Amino acid sequence: MSVGLLLALAGLALIDSTSIGTLFIPVWLLLAPGRVNVARILTYLGTIAGFYLLVGLLLVWGGTRLAEALGGALDQRPVLWAQLALGVGLFAISFRYDGKRRRRSGGVLRWRDRATSGDSSPRWLVGLALLAALAEVATMLPYLGAVSLLASADVGGPAVVAVLAGYCLIMVVPAVLLLGVRVAFPARVEPLLNRLNTWITEKSGSMLGWVLGIAGFLLARDALARLELFG
């Protein structure tokens, strides 16, 4: 496994660390009044990381078997043209998510209401984590990109598990760091959390646009390279 692959996976994991489930909801949980229950928030983060790990393993091993079954079908020019069209389409759609035009995101506000309206019991937090992860499955483009990179690499089973586990750990590191600072310096970190909350509600649309744009660019670039349109 090359250093370049590991760096690419780490970069994608950091992008995934800014999603609703891995950053937005933890910030809202940390803003709840009163003493922070560390064990319960770690339960939430562990649940969402474990869900991502399970999905990733299923995709890597299932995708590998599917690729073997399809043989070279994915390298056929019609398929590559379809991939190019998908990439260009995602890149074009990304411009619709303009933070200046969409100052508030109703979907994000609904997630904030869910995060702050529960009783913070372990069962409720596990349910919230699973709900957030399930809702993000269709838009987990960085993770799907990471799984694709890993599936195409010549990596054994134990290494796949280790790399994906590391990926999921990196995904929740920012939230864990915020939790540690919140426990150690509650008065000092609260203004930062409030600013993060404001930024999340105002910029969530443009963040999704960036994710779609990057994913579209990568898909289109890969298709162009394999089509050899420019020599």
mmCIF file of C-alpha atoms in Angstrom, residues 73-221:
data_model
loop_
_atom_site.group_PDB
_atom_site.id
_atom_site.type_symbol
_atom_site.label_atom_id
_atom_site.label_comp_id
_atom_site.label_asym_id
_atom_site.label_seq_id
_atom_site.Cartn_x
_atom_site.Cartn_y
_atom_site.Cartn_z
ATOM 1 C CA ALA A 73 -17.355 -4.515 -18.482
ATOM 2 C CA LEU A 74 -16.551 -1.437 -16.398
ATOM 3 C CA ASP A 75 -13.774 -0.530 -18.840
ATOM 4 C CA GLN A 76 -16.065 -0.492 -21.865
ATOM 5 C CA ARG A 77 -16.356 2.894 -23.564
ATOM 6 C CA PRO A 78 -20.155 3.253 -23.087
ATOM 7 C CA VAL A 79 -19.692 2.731 -19.346
ATOM 8 C CA LEU A 80 -16.846 5.241 -19.247
ATOM 9 C CA TRP A 81 -18.927 7.783 -21.159
ATOM 10 C CA ALA A 82 -21.718 7.275 -18.608
ATOM 11 C CA GLN A 83 -19.198 7.825 -15.800
ATOM 12 C CA LEU A 84 -18.008 11.006 -17.498
ATOM 13 C CA ALA A 85 -21.586 12.257 -17.814
ATOM 14 C CA LEU A 86 -22.237 11.488 -14.149
ATOM 15 C CA GLY A 87 -19.105 13.352 -13.096
ATOM 16 C CA VAL A 88 -19.951 16.404 -15.185
ATOM 17 C CA GLY A 89 -23.515 16.303 -13.868
ATOM 18 C CA LEU A 90 -22.414 16.218 -10.233
ATOM 19 C CA PHE A 91 -19.979 19.064 -10.863
ATOM 20 C CA ALA A 92 -22.726 21.152 -12.474
ATOM 21 C CA ILE A 93 -25.233 20.417 -9.707
ATOM 22 C CA SER A 94 -22.698 21.523 -7.089
ATOM 23 C CA PHE A 95 -23.144 25.151 -8.185
ATOM 24 C CA ARG A 96 -26.765 25.055 -7.031
ATOM 25 C CA TYR A 97 -25.597 24.821 -3.429
ATOM 26 C CA ASP A 98 -24.547 28.409 -2.947
ATOM 27 C CA GLY A 99 -24.280 29.494 0.677
ATOM 28 C CA LYS A 100 -24.910 33.132 -0.254
ATOM 29 C CA ARG A 101 -28.239 32.324 -1.827
ATOM 30 C CA ARG A 102 -29.284 29.726 0.746
ATOM 31 C CA ARG A 103 -28.627 31.291 4.077
ATOM 32 C CA ARG A 104 -30.494 28.649 6.052
ATOM 33 C CA SER A 105 -30.873 24.959 5.519
ATOM 34 C CA GLY A 106 -34.152 23.538 6.742
ATOM 35 C CA GLY A 107 -32.752 20.020 6.716
ATOM 36 C CA VAL A 108 -29.840 20.965 8.961
ATOM 37 C CA LEU A 109 -32.145 22.789 11.359
ATOM 38 C CA ARG A 110 -34.337 19.699 11.606
ATOM 39 C CA TRP A 111 -31.271 17.649 12.520
ATOM 40 C CA ARG A 112 -30.388 20.214 15.184
ATOM 41 C CA ASP A 113 -33.877 19.883 16.632
ATOM 42 C CA ARG A 114 -33.503 16.096 16.763
ATOM 43 C CA ALA A 115 -30.135 16.356 18.483
ATOM 44 C CA THR A 116 -31.325 18.777 21.153
ATOM 45 C CA SER A 117 -34.792 17.377 21.837
ATOM 46 C CA GLY A 118 -33.869 13.920 23.173
ATOM 47 C CA ASP A 119 -33.179 12.782 26.719
ATOM 48 C CA SER A 120 -29.481 12.019 25.969
ATOM 49 C CA SER A 121 -29.830 8.436 27.173
ATOM 50 C CA PRO A 122 -27.420 5.919 25.615
ATOM 51 C CA ARG A 123 -30.255 4.225 23.728
ATOM 52 C CA TRP A 124 -31.449 7.534 22.311
ATOM 53 C CA LEU A 125 -27.922 8.544 21.262
ATOM 54 C CA VAL A 126 -27.320 5.190 19.551
ATOM 55 C CA GLY A 127 -30.604 5.596 17.702
ATOM 56 C CA LEU A 128 -29.684 9.142 16.697
ATOM 57 C CA ALA A 129 -26.285 7.972 15.412
ATOM 58 C CA LEU A 130 -27.839 5.187 13.344
ATOM 59 C CA LEU A 131 -30.494 7.541 11.980
ATOM 60 C CA ALA A 132 -27.869 10.100 10.961
ATOM 61 C CA ALA A 133 -25.655 7.439 9.375
ATOM 62 C CA LEU A 134 -28.542 5.894 7.451
ATOM 63 C CA ALA A 135 -29.628 9.316 6.213
ATOM 64 C CA GLU A 136 -26.105 10.009 4.952
ATOM 65 C CA VAL A 137 -25.580 6.721 3.109
ATOM 66 C CA ALA A 138 -26.795 8.154 -0.196
ATOM 67 C CA THR A 139 -24.523 11.212 0.057
ATOM 68 C CA MET A 140 -21.397 9.713 1.638
ATOM 69 C CA LEU A 141 -19.392 10.511 -1.498
ATOM 70 C CA PRO A 142 -15.947 10.881 0.143
ATOM 71 C CA TYR A 143 -16.379 7.528 1.866
ATOM 72 C CA LEU A 144 -17.535 5.873 -1.340
ATOM 73 C CA GLY A 145 -14.475 7.323 -3.044
ATOM 74 C CA ALA A 146 -12.239 5.932 -0.310
ATOM 75 C CA VAL A 147 -13.867 2.513 -0.571
ATOM 76 C CA SER A 148 -13.370 2.574 -4.335
ATOM 77 C CA LEU A 149 -9.674 3.408 -3.939
ATOM 78 C CA LEU A 150 -9.241 0.651 -1.388
ATOM 79 C CA ALA A 151 -11.132 -1.911 -3.450
ATOM 80 C CA SER A 152 -8.973 -1.217 -6.498
ATOM 81 C CA ALA A 153 -5.735 -1.548 -4.513
ATOM 82 C CA ASP A 154 -4.050 -4.881 -3.953
ATOM 83 C CA VAL A 155 -4.748 -5.056 -0.223
ATOM 84 C CA GLY A 156 -5.416 -8.141 1.888
ATOM 85 C CA GLY A 157 -8.393 -8.665 4.168
ATOM 86 C CA PRO A 158 -6.749 -7.730 7.509
ATOM 87 C CA ALA A 159 -5.229 -4.603 5.966
ATOM 88 C CA VAL A 160 -8.628 -3.559 4.587
ATOM 89 C CA VAL A 161 -10.149 -3.829 8.054
ATOM 90 C CA ALA A 162 -7.261 -1.891 9.615
ATOM 91 C CA VAL A 163 -7.314 0.892 7.022
ATOM 92 C CA LEU A 164 -11.080 1.329 7.155
ATOM 93 C CA ALA A 165 -10.983 1.324 10.957
ATOM 94 C CA GLY A 166 -8.327 4.041 10.825
ATOM 95 C CA TYR A 167 -10.443 5.978 8.331
ATOM 96 C CA CYS A 168 -13.466 5.841 10.629
ATOM 97 C CA LEU A 169 -11.300 6.881 13.578
ATOM 98 C CA ILE A 170 -10.043 9.953 11.706
ATOM 99 C CA MET A 171 -13.665 10.794 10.874
ATOM 100 C CA VAL A 172 -14.547 11.263 14.534
ATOM 101 C CA VAL A 173 -11.240 12.755 15.751
ATOM 102 C CA PRO A 174 -12.383 16.417 15.389
ATOM 103 C CA ALA A 175 -15.506 15.690 17.444
ATOM 104 C CA VAL A 176 -13.449 13.851 20.081
ATOM 105 C CA LEU A 177 -11.046 16.792 20.297
ATOM 106 C CA LEU A 178 -13.955 19.197 20.743
ATOM 107 C CA LEU A 179 -15.325 16.919 23.461
ATOM 108 C CA GLY A 180 -11.995 16.950 25.290
ATOM 109 C CA VAL A 181 -11.731 20.723 25.132
ATOM 110 C CA ARG A 182 -15.371 21.097 26.198
ATOM 111 C CA VAL A 183 -14.713 18.989 29.300
ATOM 112 C CA ALA A 184 -11.399 20.656 30.164
ATOM 113 C CA PHE A 185 -12.294 24.274 29.397
ATOM 114 C CA PRO A 186 -16.105 24.563 29.245
ATOM 115 C CA ALA A 187 -16.299 28.345 29.587
ATOM 116 C CA ARG A 188 -13.590 29.012 27.019
ATOM 117 C CA VAL A 189 -14.814 26.608 24.361
ATOM 118 C CA GLU A 190 -18.504 27.531 24.481
ATOM 119 C CA PRO A 191 -18.067 30.657 22.289
ATOM 120 C CA LEU A 192 -16.218 28.512 19.741
ATOM 121 C CA LEU A 193 -19.027 25.956 19.721
ATOM 122 C CA ASN A 194 -21.585 28.718 19.257
ATOM 123 C CA ARG A 195 -19.626 30.087 16.309
ATOM 124 C CA LEU A 196 -19.432 26.583 14.851
ATOM 125 C CA ASN A 197 -23.183 26.227 15.272
ATOM 126 C CA THR A 198 -23.769 29.499 13.416
ATOM 127 C CA TRP A 199 -21.346 28.523 10.675
ATOM 128 C CA ILE A 200 -22.969 25.094 10.292
ATOM 129 C CA THR A 201 -26.480 26.459 9.877
ATOM 130 C CA GLU A 202 -25.348 29.109 7.396
ATOM 131 C CA LYS A 203 -22.788 27.205 5.322
ATOM 132 C CA SER A 204 -24.102 23.641 5.234
ATOM 133 C CA GLY A 205 -25.494 24.059 1.723
ATOM 134 C CA SER A 206 -22.220 25.282 0.261
ATOM 135 C CA MET A 207 -20.347 22.446 2.009
ATOM 136 C CA LEU A 208 -22.522 19.906 0.213
ATOM 137 C CA GLY A 209 -21.804 21.755 -3.012
ATOM 138 C CA TRP A 210 -18.067 21.384 -2.461
ATOM 139 C CA VAL A 211 -18.438 17.649 -1.812
ATOM 140 C CA LEU A 212 -20.512 17.146 -4.957
ATOM 141 C CA GLY A 213 -18.109 19.238 -7.012
ATOM 142 C CA ILE A 214 -15.020 17.353 -5.841
ATOM 143 C CA ALA A 215 -16.680 13.978 -6.388
ATOM 144 C CA GLY A 216 -17.838 14.997 -9.857
ATOM 145 C CA PHE A 217 -14.395 16.257 -10.806
ATOM 146 C CA LEU A 218 -12.710 13.034 -9.681
ATOM 147 C CA LEU A 219 -15.210 10.864 -11.553
ATOM 148 C CA ALA A 220 -14.883 12.916 -14.730
ATOM 149 C CA ARG A 221 -11.086 13.019 -14.548
#
